[in-house]
XYZ file of C-alpha atoms in Angstrom:
346
model
C 59.985 116.381 143.294
C 63.014 113.929 143.049
C 66.054 115.436 141.480
C 67.765 111.903 140.916
C 64.746 110.133 139.480
C 62.443 107.386 140.929
C 63.745 103.968 140.856
C 61.693 101.807 143.065
C 58.204 101.400 144.861
C 59.359 103.202 147.889
C 60.364 106.159 145.770
C 57.003 106.148 144.234
C 55.263 106.236 147.534
C 57.480 108.877 148.969
C 56.697 111.054 145.863
C 52.970 110.571 146.383
C 52.433 108.738 143.193
C 51.364 105.462 144.454
C 49.488 104.673 147.649
C 51.135 102.852 150.563
C 48.387 100.174 150.441
C 49.662 99.209 146.886
C 53.122 98.341 148.174
C 52.802 94.690 148.421
C 51.342 94.073 144.899
C 53.823 96.728 143.378
C 56.875 95.132 144.916
C 55.844 91.927 143.193
C 55.742 93.876 139.946
C 59.088 95.436 140.665
C 60.601 91.988 141.201
C 59.954 91.214 137.582
C 60.014 94.444 135.787
C 62.105 97.512 136.341
C 60.774 100.948 137.590
C 62.340 104.141 136.415
C 61.020 107.811 135.933
C 63.282 110.938 135.382
C 62.433 114.230 136.979
C 61.368 115.415 133.538
C 58.636 112.721 133.482
C 57.759 113.044 137.172
C 57.057 116.774 136.573
C 54.541 116.124 133.811
C 52.354 113.901 135.854
C 49.119 115.272 136.880
C 48.607 113.843 140.256
C 44.929 114.977 140.354
C 44.052 112.607 137.326
C 43.804 108.990 138.076
C 43.883 108.511 134.210
C 46.650 110.693 133.540
C 48.357 109.458 130.239
C 51.874 110.250 131.395
C 51.488 108.348 134.729
C 49.884 105.473 132.920
C 53.041 105.008 130.681
C 55.496 104.905 133.693
C 53.804 104.000 137.096
C 53.578 100.167 137.802
C 50.133 98.612 138.591
C 48.949 95.312 139.692
C 47.481 94.689 136.158
C 51.042 93.806 135.164
C 50.838 90.661 137.155
C 48.114 89.308 134.846
C 49.455 87.307 131.941
C 47.589 85.710 129.181
C 48.464 82.635 127.136
C 49.258 84.598 123.900
C 51.892 86.737 125.637
C 55.659 86.004 125.284
C 58.826 86.785 126.961
C 60.387 87.521 123.593
C 57.330 88.960 121.808
C 58.938 89.987 118.519
C 61.458 87.141 118.369
C 64.710 89.060 118.820
C 66.637 86.007 120.062
C 65.411 83.910 116.996
C 67.516 86.338 114.777
C 70.648 86.969 116.995
C 73.607 85.233 115.319
C 75.915 86.755 118.014
C 75.352 88.666 121.240
C 74.189 92.001 120.802
C 73.173 91.715 117.164
C 69.608 91.117 115.795
C 69.744 90.409 111.828
C 66.067 89.960 111.024
C 65.958 92.026 107.789
C 68.699 91.699 104.981
C 70.228 95.107 104.888
C 69.961 96.243 108.452
C 70.795 94.959 111.942
C 70.025 95.953 115.486
C 73.120 96.498 117.682
C 72.021 96.361 121.269
C 74.729 98.099 123.147
C 73.071 98.706 126.440
C 70.164 97.188 128.238
C 69.086 99.878 130.741
C 67.085 102.897 130.124
C 66.496 106.245 131.842
C 62.787 105.364 132.212
C 60.940 102.066 132.042
C 57.691 102.013 130.075
C 55.028 99.632 131.466
C 54.291 98.298 128.060
C 57.933 97.653 126.957
C 58.204 94.860 124.536
C 61.655 93.918 125.916
C 60.654 94.388 129.449
C 62.150 90.884 130.356
C 65.554 91.917 128.962
C 65.946 95.590 130.116
C 66.779 96.984 133.537
C 69.120 95.946 136.237
C 67.492 92.453 136.258
C 67.792 92.209 132.455
C 70.449 91.149 130.030
C 72.987 93.569 131.181
C 75.262 95.884 129.118
C 77.270 94.515 126.078
C 80.850 93.751 127.373
C 83.892 94.976 125.273
C 84.530 91.472 123.802
C 80.916 90.889 122.789
C 80.762 94.554 121.415
C 83.921 93.729 119.307
C 82.397 90.403 118.170
C 79.147 92.293 117.273
C 81.008 94.827 115.195
C 83.021 92.011 113.544
C 79.754 90.620 112.445
C 78.749 93.764 110.759
C 82.173 94.233 109.162
C 81.832 90.686 107.607
C 78.363 91.126 106.220
C 78.454 93.654 103.302
C 74.728 93.647 102.790
C 74.383 95.491 106.047
C 73.455 99.051 104.922
C 71.944 100.384 108.286
C 72.851 99.869 111.814
C 70.201 100.536 114.387
C 71.626 101.299 117.942
C 69.004 100.142 120.350
C 68.841 98.265 123.742
C 67.812 99.715 126.174
C 68.384 103.195 125.284
C 71.784 103.865 123.600
C 71.721 107.719 124.469
C 72.205 107.102 128.156
C 75.614 106.125 127.277
C 78.388 108.802 127.884
C 79.470 110.877 124.847
C 82.945 109.135 125.122
C 81.239 105.649 124.830
C 79.096 106.765 122.075
C 81.977 108.246 120.092
C 83.924 104.998 120.452
C 81.005 102.970 118.810
C 80.401 105.654 116.106
C 83.999 105.751 115.237
C 84.159 101.944 114.978
C 81.144 102.162 112.623
C 82.751 105.014 110.608
C 85.563 102.379 109.589
C 82.959 100.063 107.972
C 82.370 101.367 104.509
C 79.188 99.340 103.651
C 77.340 100.982 106.535
C 75.832 104.053 105.276
C 72.951 104.787 107.859
C 73.112 104.876 111.577
C 69.764 105.020 113.380
C 69.479 105.548 117.138
C 66.209 104.614 118.955
C 65.863 106.658 122.074
C 63.436 108.013 124.657
C 66.192 110.429 125.924
C 65.284 113.640 124.091
C 61.639 113.344 125.660
C 62.545 112.173 129.052
C 65.824 113.839 129.671
C 66.224 116.552 127.211
C 69.059 118.321 128.947
C 71.221 115.306 128.051
C 71.222 116.239 124.400
C 74.269 118.363 124.744
C 76.853 119.710 122.093
C 79.307 116.995 123.347
C 76.730 114.240 122.773
C 75.855 115.527 119.321
C 79.491 115.690 118.336
C 79.790 112.120 119.538
C 76.748 110.990 117.301
C 78.347 112.764 114.235
C 81.929 110.998 114.811
C 80.871 108.291 112.391
C 80.412 110.414 109.372
C 77.409 108.469 108.387
C 73.929 109.664 107.790
C 72.364 109.712 111.390
C 68.657 109.401 112.250
C 67.391 109.518 115.690
C 63.987 107.774 116.175
C 62.151 109.528 119.150
C 59.705 107.470 120.999
C 56.745 109.621 122.387
C 53.199 108.565 122.921
C 51.368 111.770 124.008
C 51.550 115.468 123.052
C 52.113 116.379 126.606
C 55.445 114.777 126.355
C 56.518 117.182 123.686
C 57.246 120.149 126.112
C 59.270 123.198 125.129
C 62.446 121.592 126.508
C 61.923 118.430 124.536
C 61.389 120.539 121.340
C 64.386 122.471 122.097
C 66.428 119.198 122.349
C 64.979 118.032 118.906
C 65.960 121.265 117.517
C 69.582 121.053 118.664
C 69.815 117.463 117.001
C 68.243 118.681 113.583
C 70.120 121.878 113.533
C 73.259 119.672 113.698
C 72.294 117.775 110.621
C 70.777 114.731 112.515
C 67.435 113.786 110.919
C 64.631 112.740 113.291
C 61.680 110.385 112.894
C 59.037 109.359 115.545
C 57.956 106.044 116.842
C 54.860 105.740 119.141
C 52.778 102.797 120.440
C 48.976 102.844 120.141
C 47.924 102.328 123.751
C 44.571 101.966 125.406
C 43.755 104.904 127.668
C 46.739 106.916 126.564
C 46.551 107.824 122.870
C 43.744 105.573 121.499
C 41.821 108.801 120.343
C 42.238 110.239 116.838
C 42.204 113.815 118.384
C 45.035 112.910 120.527
C 47.079 111.401 118.000
C 46.394 114.311 115.564
C 47.971 116.682 118.137
C 50.884 114.261 118.695
C 51.662 113.889 115.002
C 51.269 117.559 114.397
C 53.630 118.423 117.287
C 56.188 116.001 115.892
C 56.042 117.678 112.443
C 56.223 121.079 113.801
C 59.486 120.003 115.675
C 60.865 118.723 112.590
C 60.268 115.087 113.579
C 58.688 113.075 110.823
C 56.071 110.652 112.117
C 57.378 107.117 111.177
C 55.771 104.142 113.087
C 52.618 103.688 115.023
C 53.105 100.266 116.741
C 50.235 98.010 117.576
C 51.094 96.912 121.190
C 53.305 93.786 121.363
C 52.442 90.590 123.154
C 54.838 91.405 126.138
C 53.841 89.673 129.537
C 51.562 91.707 131.862
C 50.669 94.343 129.135
C 47.227 93.221 128.116
C 45.510 96.234 129.846
C 47.302 98.412 127.186
C 46.129 96.411 124.190
C 43.206 97.449 121.883
C 42.135 95.313 118.838
C 43.542 95.731 115.465
C 40.084 96.481 114.176
C 39.956 99.423 116.792
C 43.337 100.558 115.623
C 42.506 100.450 112.058
C 39.337 102.670 112.672
C 41.499 105.086 114.736
C 44.011 105.354 111.740
C 41.158 105.846 109.280
C 39.934 108.770 111.276
C 43.346 110.225 111.676
C 43.872 110.309 107.994
C 40.818 112.511 107.594
C 41.974 114.976 110.065
C 45.661 115.687 109.440
C 48.218 116.449 106.560
C 49.844 113.488 104.880
C 53.050 114.760 106.469
C 51.547 113.724 109.956
C 50.605 110.109 108.958
C 52.639 107.321 110.588
C 52.607 103.682 109.161
C 50.477 101.552 111.450
C 52.719 98.532 112.173
C 52.202 94.999 113.683
C 55.397 93.156 114.720
C 54.565 89.533 114.354
C 55.328 87.276 117.131
C 58.024 84.700 116.559
C 60.273 86.965 114.785
C 58.478 87.166 111.331
C 58.898 90.783 111.123
C 56.705 93.937 110.700
C 53.714 94.240 108.513
C 51.732 97.333 107.637
C 48.229 96.721 109.386
C 46.534 99.006 106.616
C 47.879 97.618 103.497
C 45.839 94.394 102.828
C 48.323 92.134 104.668
C 45.728 91.265 107.335
C 42.239 89.840 107.474
C 39.977 88.914 110.316
C 39.177 85.362 110.352
C 36.980 85.301 113.530
C 36.387 87.916 116.148
C 39.654 89.021 117.585
C 41.786 86.715 115.507
C 43.509 87.629 112.131
C 45.386 85.990 109.304
C 48.475 88.102 108.702
C 50.871 87.708 105.621
C 54.500 88.474 106.456
C 57.176 90.088 104.239
C 57.948 86.672 102.766
C 54.316 85.906 101.759
C 53.849 83.298 104.603
C 50.555 83.415 106.582
C 50.464 83.619 110.448
C 47.506 83.589 112.922
C 47.554 86.488 115.143
C 47.310 86.393 118.212
Protein backbone atom coordinates (compact mmCIF):
# COMPACT_ATOMS: atom_id res chain seq x y z
CA UNK A 1 0.00 0.00 0.00
CA UNK A 2 1.21 3.49 -0.83
CA UNK A 3 2.28 5.68 2.10
CA UNK A 4 1.99 8.90 0.07
CA UNK A 5 -1.34 8.30 -1.63
CA UNK A 6 -2.24 7.47 -5.21
CA UNK A 7 -2.35 10.38 -7.66
CA UNK A 8 -2.34 9.02 -11.22
CA UNK A 9 -3.20 6.03 -13.39
CA UNK A 10 0.26 4.48 -13.05
CA UNK A 11 -0.08 4.60 -9.25
CA UNK A 12 -3.42 2.78 -9.49
CA UNK A 13 -1.98 0.09 -11.79
CA UNK A 14 1.04 -0.40 -9.50
CA UNK A 15 -1.31 -0.76 -6.52
CA UNK A 16 -3.34 -3.41 -8.34
CA UNK A 17 -6.51 -1.31 -8.26
CA UNK A 18 -7.02 -1.04 -12.03
CA UNK A 19 -5.86 -3.28 -14.88
CA UNK A 20 -3.03 -2.35 -17.25
CA UNK A 21 -5.37 -2.81 -20.22
CA UNK A 22 -7.49 0.06 -18.84
CA UNK A 23 -4.55 2.48 -19.06
CA UNK A 24 -5.50 4.23 -22.32
CA UNK A 25 -9.11 5.01 -21.36
CA UNK A 26 -8.19 6.01 -17.82
CA UNK A 27 -5.46 8.35 -19.02
CA UNK A 28 -8.17 10.13 -21.04
CA UNK A 29 -10.24 10.42 -17.86
CA UNK A 30 -7.24 11.65 -15.87
CA UNK A 31 -6.58 14.35 -18.47
CA UNK A 32 -9.96 15.87 -17.54
CA UNK A 33 -10.52 14.97 -13.90
CA UNK A 34 -8.08 14.66 -11.01
CA UNK A 35 -7.28 11.34 -9.32
CA UNK A 36 -6.50 11.05 -5.62
CA UNK A 37 -6.72 8.39 -2.92
CA UNK A 38 -5.20 8.63 0.55
CA UNK A 39 -3.67 5.59 2.26
CA UNK A 40 -6.75 5.49 4.52
CA UNK A 41 -9.04 5.14 1.50
CA UNK A 42 -6.79 2.65 -0.25
CA UNK A 43 -6.80 0.42 2.84
CA UNK A 44 -10.61 0.33 2.85
CA UNK A 45 -10.93 -0.99 -0.70
CA UNK A 46 -11.89 -4.66 -1.05
CA UNK A 47 -9.89 -5.74 -4.10
CA UNK A 48 -11.88 -8.98 -4.31
CA UNK A 49 -15.16 -7.13 -4.88
CA UNK A 50 -15.63 -5.56 -8.35
CA UNK A 51 -18.59 -3.59 -6.94
CA UNK A 52 -16.80 -2.40 -3.81
CA UNK A 53 -18.59 0.80 -2.69
CA UNK A 54 -15.36 2.47 -1.60
CA UNK A 55 -13.57 1.74 -4.87
CA UNK A 56 -16.53 2.99 -6.89
CA UNK A 57 -16.29 6.39 -5.20
CA UNK A 58 -12.61 6.98 -5.95
CA UNK A 59 -11.32 4.81 -8.82
CA UNK A 60 -11.74 6.33 -12.30
CA UNK A 61 -13.61 4.40 -14.97
CA UNK A 62 -14.20 4.81 -18.70
CA UNK A 63 -17.85 5.60 -17.89
CA UNK A 64 -16.68 9.12 -16.98
CA UNK A 65 -16.02 9.76 -20.67
CA UNK A 66 -19.76 9.47 -21.40
CA UNK A 67 -21.51 12.83 -21.14
CA UNK A 68 -25.18 13.69 -21.65
CA UNK A 69 -26.83 16.88 -22.91
CA UNK A 70 -28.25 17.74 -19.47
CA UNK A 71 -24.85 17.74 -17.74
CA UNK A 72 -23.09 21.03 -17.00
CA UNK A 73 -19.55 22.16 -16.21
CA UNK A 74 -20.98 24.24 -13.33
CA UNK A 75 -24.01 22.11 -12.44
CA UNK A 76 -25.26 24.10 -9.44
CA UNK A 77 -24.46 27.56 -10.79
CA UNK A 78 -21.62 28.66 -8.50
CA UNK A 79 -20.25 31.11 -11.07
CA UNK A 80 -23.61 32.85 -11.52
CA UNK A 81 -23.53 33.89 -7.86
CA UNK A 82 -19.83 34.78 -7.56
CA UNK A 83 -19.53 38.58 -7.11
CA UNK A 84 -15.77 38.33 -6.45
CA UNK A 85 -13.33 35.48 -6.88
CA UNK A 86 -13.63 32.93 -4.07
CA UNK A 87 -17.13 34.00 -2.96
CA UNK A 88 -20.45 32.38 -3.84
CA UNK A 89 -23.38 34.43 -2.46
CA UNK A 90 -26.44 32.42 -3.43
CA UNK A 91 -28.51 32.85 -0.24
CA UNK A 92 -28.99 36.16 1.60
CA UNK A 93 -27.45 35.31 4.99
CA UNK A 94 -24.53 33.07 4.02
CA UNK A 95 -21.66 32.78 1.57
CA UNK A 96 -19.28 30.13 0.40
CA UNK A 97 -15.62 31.08 0.78
CA UNK A 98 -13.66 28.83 -1.59
CA UNK A 99 -10.16 29.15 -0.18
CA UNK A 100 -8.59 26.15 -1.89
CA UNK A 101 -9.36 24.09 -4.98
CA UNK A 102 -7.47 20.89 -4.20
CA UNK A 103 -8.54 17.89 -2.13
CA UNK A 104 -6.86 14.96 -0.39
CA UNK A 105 -9.09 12.65 -2.47
CA UNK A 106 -11.09 13.14 -5.66
CA UNK A 107 -14.60 11.69 -5.77
CA UNK A 108 -15.63 10.42 -9.18
CA UNK A 109 -19.07 12.05 -8.80
CA UNK A 110 -17.82 15.48 -7.66
CA UNK A 111 -20.07 18.36 -8.73
CA UNK A 112 -17.03 20.68 -8.88
CA UNK A 113 -14.87 18.19 -10.78
CA UNK A 114 -14.12 20.74 -13.53
CA UNK A 115 -12.88 23.26 -10.92
CA UNK A 116 -10.83 21.19 -8.47
CA UNK A 117 -7.49 19.40 -8.72
CA UNK A 118 -4.18 20.37 -10.31
CA UNK A 119 -5.97 21.30 -13.56
CA UNK A 120 -8.76 23.22 -11.77
CA UNK A 121 -9.24 26.80 -10.61
CA UNK A 122 -6.16 26.84 -8.35
CA UNK A 123 -5.88 28.14 -4.80
CA UNK A 124 -7.14 31.59 -3.85
CA UNK A 125 -4.11 33.96 -3.95
CA UNK A 126 -3.59 36.41 -1.05
CA UNK A 127 -4.93 39.45 -2.90
CA UNK A 128 -8.09 37.61 -3.97
CA UNK A 129 -8.55 36.22 -0.45
CA UNK A 130 -8.37 39.73 0.95
CA UNK A 131 -10.93 40.90 -1.64
CA UNK A 132 -13.22 38.01 -0.64
CA UNK A 133 -12.88 38.92 3.05
CA UNK A 134 -13.55 42.57 2.19
CA UNK A 135 -16.78 41.48 0.49
CA UNK A 136 -17.84 39.64 3.64
CA UNK A 137 -16.98 42.67 5.78
CA UNK A 138 -19.05 44.96 3.57
CA UNK A 139 -22.19 42.79 3.66
CA UNK A 140 -23.67 42.90 7.14
CA UNK A 141 -26.41 40.42 6.19
CA UNK A 142 -23.82 37.61 6.07
CA UNK A 143 -24.39 35.58 9.23
CA UNK A 144 -22.59 32.39 8.16
CA UNK A 145 -19.40 31.75 6.19
CA UNK A 146 -18.95 28.28 4.72
CA UNK A 147 -15.35 27.31 3.98
CA UNK A 148 -15.25 24.96 1.04
CA UNK A 149 -13.38 24.44 -2.19
CA UNK A 150 -11.67 21.97 -2.60
CA UNK A 151 -11.21 20.81 0.95
CA UNK A 152 -10.20 23.57 3.38
CA UNK A 153 -8.86 21.12 5.98
CA UNK A 154 -5.90 20.27 3.75
CA UNK A 155 -4.56 23.75 4.55
CA UNK A 156 -1.90 23.97 7.23
CA UNK A 157 -2.98 24.96 10.73
CA UNK A 158 -1.09 28.24 10.22
CA UNK A 159 -3.13 29.12 7.09
CA UNK A 160 -6.38 28.03 8.72
CA UNK A 161 -5.60 30.17 11.77
CA UNK A 162 -4.98 33.19 9.54
CA UNK A 163 -8.35 32.78 7.85
CA UNK A 164 -10.22 32.15 11.10
CA UNK A 165 -8.53 35.14 12.74
CA UNK A 166 -9.63 37.33 9.85
CA UNK A 167 -13.22 36.10 10.26
CA UNK A 168 -12.99 36.77 14.02
CA UNK A 169 -12.75 40.46 13.26
CA UNK A 170 -16.07 40.54 11.36
CA UNK A 171 -18.76 41.01 14.02
CA UNK A 172 -21.80 40.14 11.90
CA UNK A 173 -20.38 36.70 11.05
CA UNK A 174 -21.59 34.40 13.80
CA UNK A 175 -21.17 30.92 12.28
CA UNK A 176 -18.29 29.34 10.38
CA UNK A 177 -19.04 26.03 8.71
CA UNK A 178 -16.32 23.88 7.13
CA UNK A 179 -17.15 21.29 4.48
CA UNK A 180 -14.60 18.49 4.48
CA UNK A 181 -13.76 14.90 3.63
CA UNK A 182 -10.58 15.03 5.72
CA UNK A 183 -11.89 13.42 8.95
CA UNK A 184 -13.02 10.42 6.86
CA UNK A 185 -10.08 10.11 4.46
CA UNK A 186 -7.11 11.35 6.53
CA UNK A 187 -8.25 11.23 10.17
CA UNK A 188 -4.75 11.66 11.60
CA UNK A 189 -4.77 15.19 10.17
CA UNK A 190 -7.36 16.19 12.80
CA UNK A 191 -4.70 17.19 15.32
CA UNK A 192 -4.80 19.42 18.38
CA UNK A 193 -2.98 22.12 16.41
CA UNK A 194 -5.57 22.02 13.61
CA UNK A 195 -8.47 22.11 16.09
CA UNK A 196 -6.92 25.10 17.88
CA UNK A 197 -6.64 26.87 14.52
CA UNK A 198 -10.32 26.24 13.76
CA UNK A 199 -11.31 27.72 17.12
CA UNK A 200 -9.21 30.86 16.61
CA UNK A 201 -12.20 32.77 15.22
CA UNK A 202 -14.14 32.58 18.47
CA UNK A 203 -17.23 31.91 16.34
CA UNK A 204 -19.55 28.94 16.55
CA UNK A 205 -17.89 26.29 14.37
CA UNK A 206 -19.54 23.46 12.46
CA UNK A 207 -17.71 20.79 10.48
CA UNK A 208 -19.84 19.14 7.79
CA UNK A 209 -18.38 15.68 7.22
CA UNK A 210 -18.84 14.10 3.79
CA UNK A 211 -19.13 10.30 3.89
CA UNK A 212 -21.33 8.01 1.81
CA UNK A 213 -20.94 4.47 3.13
CA UNK A 214 -20.78 3.05 6.66
CA UNK A 215 -17.43 1.38 5.97
CA UNK A 216 -15.89 4.84 5.74
CA UNK A 217 -16.69 5.43 9.42
CA UNK A 218 -13.81 3.40 10.86
CA UNK A 219 -12.61 3.58 14.44
CA UNK A 220 -9.93 6.09 13.41
CA UNK A 221 -12.54 8.27 11.71
CA UNK A 222 -14.87 8.15 14.70
CA UNK A 223 -11.92 9.06 16.94
CA UNK A 224 -11.18 12.08 14.72
CA UNK A 225 -14.83 13.14 15.01
CA UNK A 226 -14.62 12.75 18.77
CA UNK A 227 -11.58 15.05 18.91
CA UNK A 228 -13.54 17.75 17.08
CA UNK A 229 -16.75 17.36 19.10
CA UNK A 230 -14.95 17.14 22.45
CA UNK A 231 -13.25 20.43 21.57
CA UNK A 232 -16.65 22.10 21.19
CA UNK A 233 -16.92 21.89 17.40
CA UNK A 234 -20.34 20.71 16.27
CA UNK A 235 -20.56 18.21 13.42
CA UNK A 236 -23.17 17.49 10.77
CA UNK A 237 -23.07 15.10 7.85
CA UNK A 238 -23.59 15.38 4.15
CA UNK A 239 -23.82 12.43 1.81
CA UNK A 240 -24.68 11.88 -1.84
CA UNK A 241 -27.24 9.27 -2.88
CA UNK A 242 -25.24 7.18 -5.34
CA UNK A 243 -26.27 4.26 -7.52
CA UNK A 244 -24.40 1.10 -6.55
CA UNK A 245 -22.90 2.67 -3.43
CA UNK A 246 -25.63 3.60 -0.97
CA UNK A 247 -28.93 3.40 -2.89
CA UNK A 248 -30.23 0.88 -0.37
CA UNK A 249 -32.27 1.82 2.72
CA UNK A 250 -30.36 -0.66 4.89
CA UNK A 251 -26.99 0.80 3.89
CA UNK A 252 -28.24 4.33 4.50
CA UNK A 253 -29.75 3.31 7.85
CA UNK A 254 -26.39 1.92 8.97
CA UNK A 255 -24.57 5.04 7.75
CA UNK A 256 -26.94 7.46 9.48
CA UNK A 257 -26.91 5.49 12.74
CA UNK A 258 -23.11 5.46 12.63
CA UNK A 259 -23.08 9.23 12.18
CA UNK A 260 -25.39 9.73 15.17
CA UNK A 261 -23.35 7.35 17.34
CA UNK A 262 -20.28 9.44 16.45
CA UNK A 263 -22.16 12.64 17.48
CA UNK A 264 -22.47 13.75 13.85
CA UNK A 265 -26.03 14.94 13.09
CA UNK A 266 -27.31 13.74 9.67
CA UNK A 267 -27.93 16.91 7.68
CA UNK A 268 -28.12 16.56 3.89
CA UNK A 269 -28.55 13.63 1.53
CA UNK A 270 -27.87 15.12 -1.89
CA UNK A 271 -29.42 13.91 -5.11
CA UNK A 272 -26.49 13.56 -7.55
CA UNK A 273 -25.75 16.73 -9.50
CA UNK A 274 -25.56 17.01 -13.28
CA UNK A 275 -21.77 17.04 -13.38
CA UNK A 276 -20.17 15.86 -16.64
CA UNK A 277 -19.46 12.14 -16.88
CA UNK A 278 -21.36 11.17 -13.72
CA UNK A 279 -24.52 9.66 -15.19
CA UNK A 280 -23.61 6.15 -14.02
CA UNK A 281 -24.01 7.34 -10.41
CA UNK A 282 -27.43 8.92 -10.86
CA UNK A 283 -30.73 7.31 -9.99
CA UNK A 284 -34.13 8.87 -10.54
CA UNK A 285 -35.72 11.21 -8.04
CA UNK A 286 -38.64 8.77 -7.77
CA UNK A 287 -36.21 6.02 -6.75
CA UNK A 288 -34.60 8.35 -4.22
CA UNK A 289 -37.96 9.28 -2.72
CA UNK A 290 -38.84 5.60 -2.30
CA UNK A 291 -35.51 4.96 -0.55
CA UNK A 292 -36.13 7.88 1.80
CA UNK A 293 -39.64 6.64 2.60
CA UNK A 294 -38.25 3.25 3.57
CA UNK A 295 -35.41 4.85 5.56
CA UNK A 296 -37.92 6.82 7.64
CA UNK A 297 -39.64 3.56 8.60
CA UNK A 298 -36.36 2.06 9.83
CA UNK A 299 -34.58 4.67 11.93
CA UNK A 300 -35.02 7.27 14.66
CA UNK A 301 -35.79 10.82 13.64
CA UNK A 302 -32.26 11.66 14.79
CA UNK A 303 -31.01 9.67 11.81
CA UNK A 304 -33.07 11.32 9.05
CA UNK A 305 -31.21 13.68 6.70
CA UNK A 306 -32.98 16.14 4.40
CA UNK A 307 -33.09 14.78 0.84
CA UNK A 308 -31.94 17.71 -1.31
CA UNK A 309 -31.84 18.59 -4.99
CA UNK A 310 -29.54 21.44 -6.03
CA UNK A 311 -31.26 22.98 -9.02
CA UNK A 312 -29.08 23.51 -12.09
CA UNK A 313 -28.40 27.11 -13.06
CA UNK A 314 -27.85 28.46 -9.56
CA UNK A 315 -31.47 28.40 -8.37
CA UNK A 316 -30.54 26.79 -5.05
CA UNK A 317 -31.50 23.77 -2.99
CA UNK A 318 -34.98 22.34 -2.68
CA UNK A 319 -36.12 19.54 -0.42
CA UNK A 320 -37.24 16.66 -2.62
CA UNK A 321 -39.70 15.46 -0.02
CA UNK A 322 -41.70 18.58 0.86
CA UNK A 323 -44.06 19.08 -2.08
CA UNK A 324 -41.68 21.29 -4.09
CA UNK A 325 -41.49 18.74 -6.91
CA UNK A 326 -43.93 16.90 -9.16
CA UNK A 327 -43.30 14.49 -12.02
CA UNK A 328 -44.65 15.85 -15.34
CA UNK A 329 -43.54 12.91 -17.48
CA UNK A 330 -41.35 9.86 -16.83
CA UNK A 331 -37.98 11.11 -15.65
CA UNK A 332 -38.88 14.83 -15.86
CA UNK A 333 -40.08 17.02 -13.02
CA UNK A 334 -41.43 20.49 -12.33
CA UNK A 335 -39.55 21.90 -9.34
CA UNK A 336 -40.43 24.99 -7.33
CA UNK A 337 -37.39 26.88 -6.03
CA UNK A 338 -37.14 28.89 -2.81
CA UNK A 339 -38.51 31.98 -4.57
CA UNK A 340 -41.61 30.19 -5.89
CA UNK A 341 -40.33 29.96 -9.48
CA UNK A 342 -40.86 26.77 -11.50
CA UNK A 343 -38.02 24.91 -13.24
CA UNK A 344 -37.90 21.79 -15.38
CA UNK A 345 -35.52 19.09 -14.14
CA UNK A 346 -33.46 17.82 -15.79
